[in-house]
One Martini backbone bead per residue (centre of mass of N, CA, C, O) as a GRO file, in nm:
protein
  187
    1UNK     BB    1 -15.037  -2.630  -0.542
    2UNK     BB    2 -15.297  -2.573  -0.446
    3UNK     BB    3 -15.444  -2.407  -0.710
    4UNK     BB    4 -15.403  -2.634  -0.886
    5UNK     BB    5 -15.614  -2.898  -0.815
    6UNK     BB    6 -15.883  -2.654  -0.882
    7UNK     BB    7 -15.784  -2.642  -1.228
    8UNK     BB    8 -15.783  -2.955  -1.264
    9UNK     BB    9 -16.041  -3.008  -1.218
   10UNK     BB   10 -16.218  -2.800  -1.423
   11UNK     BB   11 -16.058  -2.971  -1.661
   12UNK     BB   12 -16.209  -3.231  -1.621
   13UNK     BB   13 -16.511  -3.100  -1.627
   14UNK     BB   14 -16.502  -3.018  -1.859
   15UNK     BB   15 -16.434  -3.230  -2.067
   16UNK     BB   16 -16.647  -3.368  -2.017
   17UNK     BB   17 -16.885  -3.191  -2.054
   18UNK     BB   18 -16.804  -3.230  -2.379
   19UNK     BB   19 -16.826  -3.538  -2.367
   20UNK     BB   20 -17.120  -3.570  -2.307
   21UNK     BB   21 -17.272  -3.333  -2.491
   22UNK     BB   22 -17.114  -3.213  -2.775
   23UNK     BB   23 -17.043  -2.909  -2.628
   24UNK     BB   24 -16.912  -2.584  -2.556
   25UNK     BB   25 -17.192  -2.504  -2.524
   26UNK     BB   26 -17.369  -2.391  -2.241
   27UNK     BB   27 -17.683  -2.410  -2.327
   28UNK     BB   28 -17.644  -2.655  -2.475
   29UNK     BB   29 -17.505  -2.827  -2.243
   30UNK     BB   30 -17.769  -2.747  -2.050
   31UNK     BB   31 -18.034  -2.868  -2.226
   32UNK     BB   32 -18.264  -2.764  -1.970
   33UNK     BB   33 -18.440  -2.530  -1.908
   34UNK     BB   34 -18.746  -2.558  -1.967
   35UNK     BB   35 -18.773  -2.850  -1.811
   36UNK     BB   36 -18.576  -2.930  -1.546
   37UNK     BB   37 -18.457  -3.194  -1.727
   38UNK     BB   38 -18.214  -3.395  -1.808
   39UNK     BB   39 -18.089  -3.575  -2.099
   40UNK     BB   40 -17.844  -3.786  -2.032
   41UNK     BB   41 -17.697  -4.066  -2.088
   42UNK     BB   42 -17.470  -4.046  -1.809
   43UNK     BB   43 -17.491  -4.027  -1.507
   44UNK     BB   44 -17.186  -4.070  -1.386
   45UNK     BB   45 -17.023  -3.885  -1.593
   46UNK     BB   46 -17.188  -3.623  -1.463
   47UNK     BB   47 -17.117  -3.665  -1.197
   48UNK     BB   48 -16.834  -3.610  -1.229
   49UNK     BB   49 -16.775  -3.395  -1.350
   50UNK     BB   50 -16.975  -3.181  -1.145
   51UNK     BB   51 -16.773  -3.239  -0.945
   52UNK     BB   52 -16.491  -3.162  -1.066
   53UNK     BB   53 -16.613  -2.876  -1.110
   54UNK     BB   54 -16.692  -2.804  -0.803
   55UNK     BB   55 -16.386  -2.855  -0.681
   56UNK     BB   56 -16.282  -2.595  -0.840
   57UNK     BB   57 -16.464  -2.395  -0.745
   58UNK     BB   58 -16.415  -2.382  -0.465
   59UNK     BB   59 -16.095  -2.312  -0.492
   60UNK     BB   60 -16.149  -2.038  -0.651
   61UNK     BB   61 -16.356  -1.961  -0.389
   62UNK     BB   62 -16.227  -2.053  -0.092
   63UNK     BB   63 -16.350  -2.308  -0.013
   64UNK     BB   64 -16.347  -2.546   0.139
   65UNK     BB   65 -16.033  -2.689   0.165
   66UNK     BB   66 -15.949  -2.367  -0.014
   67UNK     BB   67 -15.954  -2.073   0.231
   68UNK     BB   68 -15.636  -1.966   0.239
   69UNK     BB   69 -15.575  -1.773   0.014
   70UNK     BB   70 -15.750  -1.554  -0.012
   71UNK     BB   71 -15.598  -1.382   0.254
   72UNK     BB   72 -15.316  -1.358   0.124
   73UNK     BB   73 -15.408  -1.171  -0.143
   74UNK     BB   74 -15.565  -0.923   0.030
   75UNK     BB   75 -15.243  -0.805   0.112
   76UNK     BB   76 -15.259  -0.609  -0.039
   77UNK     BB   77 -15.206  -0.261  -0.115
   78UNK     BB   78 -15.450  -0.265  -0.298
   79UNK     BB   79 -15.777  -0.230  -0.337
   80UNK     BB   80 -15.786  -0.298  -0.609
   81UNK     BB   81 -15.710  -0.588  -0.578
   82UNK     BB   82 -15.882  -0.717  -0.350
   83UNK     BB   83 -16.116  -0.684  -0.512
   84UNK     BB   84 -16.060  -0.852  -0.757
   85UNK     BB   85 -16.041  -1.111  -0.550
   86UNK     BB   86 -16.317  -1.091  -0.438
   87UNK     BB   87 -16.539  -0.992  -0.680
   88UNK     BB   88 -16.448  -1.171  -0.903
   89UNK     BB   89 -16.317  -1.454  -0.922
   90UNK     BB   90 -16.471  -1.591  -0.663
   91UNK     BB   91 -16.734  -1.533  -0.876
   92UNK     BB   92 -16.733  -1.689  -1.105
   93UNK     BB   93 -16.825  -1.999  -1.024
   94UNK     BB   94 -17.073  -1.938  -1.005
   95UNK     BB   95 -17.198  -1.837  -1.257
   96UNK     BB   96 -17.125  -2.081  -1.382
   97UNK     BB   97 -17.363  -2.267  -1.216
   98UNK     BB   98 -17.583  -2.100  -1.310
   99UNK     BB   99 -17.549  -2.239  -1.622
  100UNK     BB  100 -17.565  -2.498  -1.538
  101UNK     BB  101 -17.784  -2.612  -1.321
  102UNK     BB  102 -17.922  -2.834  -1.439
  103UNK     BB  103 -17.695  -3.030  -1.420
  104UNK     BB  104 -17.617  -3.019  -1.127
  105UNK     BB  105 -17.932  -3.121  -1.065
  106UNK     BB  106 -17.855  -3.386  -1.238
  107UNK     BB  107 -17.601  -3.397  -0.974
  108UNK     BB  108 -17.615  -3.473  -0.670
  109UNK     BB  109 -17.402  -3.508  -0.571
  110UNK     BB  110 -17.250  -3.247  -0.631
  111UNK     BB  111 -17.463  -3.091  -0.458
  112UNK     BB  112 -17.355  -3.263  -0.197
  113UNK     BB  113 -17.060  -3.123  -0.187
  114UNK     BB  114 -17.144  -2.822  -0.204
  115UNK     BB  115 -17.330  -2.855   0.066
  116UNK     BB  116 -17.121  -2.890   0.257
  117UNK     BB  117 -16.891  -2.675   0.171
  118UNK     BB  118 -17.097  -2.408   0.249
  119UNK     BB  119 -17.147  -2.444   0.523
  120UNK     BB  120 -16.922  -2.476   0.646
  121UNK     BB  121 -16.778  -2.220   0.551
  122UNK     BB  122 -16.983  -1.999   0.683
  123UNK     BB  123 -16.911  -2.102   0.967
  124UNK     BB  124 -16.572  -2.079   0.936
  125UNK     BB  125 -16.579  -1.768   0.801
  126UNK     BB  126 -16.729  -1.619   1.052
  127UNK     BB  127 -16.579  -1.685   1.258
  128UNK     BB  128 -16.315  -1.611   1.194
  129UNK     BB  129 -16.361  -1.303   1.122
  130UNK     BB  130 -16.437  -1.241   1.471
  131UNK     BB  131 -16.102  -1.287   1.517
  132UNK     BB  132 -15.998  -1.045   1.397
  133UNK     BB  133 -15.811  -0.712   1.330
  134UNK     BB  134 -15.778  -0.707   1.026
  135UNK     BB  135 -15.949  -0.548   0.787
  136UNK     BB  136 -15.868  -0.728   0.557
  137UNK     BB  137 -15.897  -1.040   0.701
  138UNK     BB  138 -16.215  -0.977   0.781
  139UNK     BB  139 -16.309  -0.941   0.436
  140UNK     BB  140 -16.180  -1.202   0.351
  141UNK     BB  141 -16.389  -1.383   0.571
  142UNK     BB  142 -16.656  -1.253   0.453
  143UNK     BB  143 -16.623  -1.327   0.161
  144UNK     BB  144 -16.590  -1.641   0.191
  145UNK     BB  145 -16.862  -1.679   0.298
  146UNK     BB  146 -17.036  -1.497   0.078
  147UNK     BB  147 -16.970  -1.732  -0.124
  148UNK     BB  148 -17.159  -1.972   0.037
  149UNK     BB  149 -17.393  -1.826   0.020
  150UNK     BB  150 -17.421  -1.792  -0.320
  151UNK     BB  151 -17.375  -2.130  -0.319
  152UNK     BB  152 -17.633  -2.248  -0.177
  153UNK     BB  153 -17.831  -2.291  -0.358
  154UNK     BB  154 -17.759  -2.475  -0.549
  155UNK     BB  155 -17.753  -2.698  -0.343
  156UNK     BB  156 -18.057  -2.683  -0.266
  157UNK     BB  157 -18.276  -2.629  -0.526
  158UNK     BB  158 -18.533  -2.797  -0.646
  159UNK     BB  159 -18.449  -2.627  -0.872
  160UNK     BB  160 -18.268  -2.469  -1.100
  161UNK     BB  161 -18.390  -2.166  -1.130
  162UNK     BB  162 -18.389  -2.097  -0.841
  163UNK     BB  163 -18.112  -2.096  -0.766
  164UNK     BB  164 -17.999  -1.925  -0.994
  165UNK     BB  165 -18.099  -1.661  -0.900
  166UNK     BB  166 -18.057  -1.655  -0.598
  167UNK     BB  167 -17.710  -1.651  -0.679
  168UNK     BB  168 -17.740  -1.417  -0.890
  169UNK     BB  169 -17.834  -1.198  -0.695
  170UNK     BB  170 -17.602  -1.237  -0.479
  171UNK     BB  171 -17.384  -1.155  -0.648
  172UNK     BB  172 -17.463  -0.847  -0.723
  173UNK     BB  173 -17.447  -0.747  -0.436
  174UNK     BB  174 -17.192  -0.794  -0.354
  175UNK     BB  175 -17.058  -0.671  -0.546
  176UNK     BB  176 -17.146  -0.367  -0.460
  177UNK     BB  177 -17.048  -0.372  -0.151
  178UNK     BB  178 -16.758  -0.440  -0.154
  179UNK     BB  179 -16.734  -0.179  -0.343
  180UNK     BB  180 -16.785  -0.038  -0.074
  181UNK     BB  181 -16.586  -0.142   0.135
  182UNK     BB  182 -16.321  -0.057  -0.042
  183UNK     BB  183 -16.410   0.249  -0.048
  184UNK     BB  184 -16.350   0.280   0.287
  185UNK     BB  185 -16.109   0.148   0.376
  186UNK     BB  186 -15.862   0.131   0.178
  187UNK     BB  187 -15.480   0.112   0.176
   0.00000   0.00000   0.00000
């Protein structure tokens, strides 16, 4: 139940945003690359979609307040499983707003809840990481907290380039080191 409501925010956020700018073509609907100002005609319709694409991405991406999945999923037996989990799902949802950011910038609302939920996370899932015993507990709650770092430039960069970059810098490395961590964990 817990992981069906940010799918559902998700499809809330598509539809709308397909409804709202009439694409589902991504560089189309985000149509603001190269000035940094999106024009949309309905900022209230951006505010909403905005927000429950954020919220979608939220629970799928492991933060607050939908961050207890991903510890109990990343208990499977093989690294290879736990991977997956860590370091491809989760940071989908980067991806997708490092993508969108120039709306994402042009719905602050949208900003203002992203920004709560990954300080918030950064900050309770650093320290819950230093409370556990079970290397893969560790390594998941130390994920959880790096996709909250990876999505916190989209959320404060006053410009939608700078935070799109350096999100997605950090998605890049982070892929890297997980991958890094997991073959030396084992099994």
């Amino acid at each position: 139940l817990q992981s069906a409501r940010p799918l559902n925010a998700i499809r809330i956020g598509i539809v709308a945003l397909i409804a709202i700018t009439g694409t589902s073509d991504i560089p189309s609907a985000a149509g603001c690359p190269d000035t940094g100002a999106c024009a949309v005609p309905d900022q209230g319709a951006l505010a909403l979609a905005m927000t429950a694409l954020v919220i979608g991405i939220l629970g799928k991406s492991a933060q607050i307040p939908f961050q207890d999945w991903l510890v109990d999923a990343m208990e499977g037996p093989t690294p290879a499983s736990a991977l997956i989990h860590a370091a491809t799902m989760v940071a989908a949802g980067t991806w997708v707003l490092t993508l969108l950011a120039p709306l994402l910038h042009a719905a602050p609302a949208a900003q203002w809840v992203l920004a709560i939920a990954v300080a918030a996370t950064m900050v309770y899932a650093a320290v819950t990481a230093f409370l556990q015993v079970d290397v893969k507990r560790i390594l998941a709650w130390s994920t959880i907290s790096q996709v909250a770092v990876m999505l916190s430039p989209l959320a404060v960069a006053h410009s939608a380039g700078q935070g799109g970059h350096a999100a997605a810098g950090h998605l890049f490395s982070h892929a890297i080191f997980e991958a890094l961590l997991f073959l030396t964990v084992g099994g």
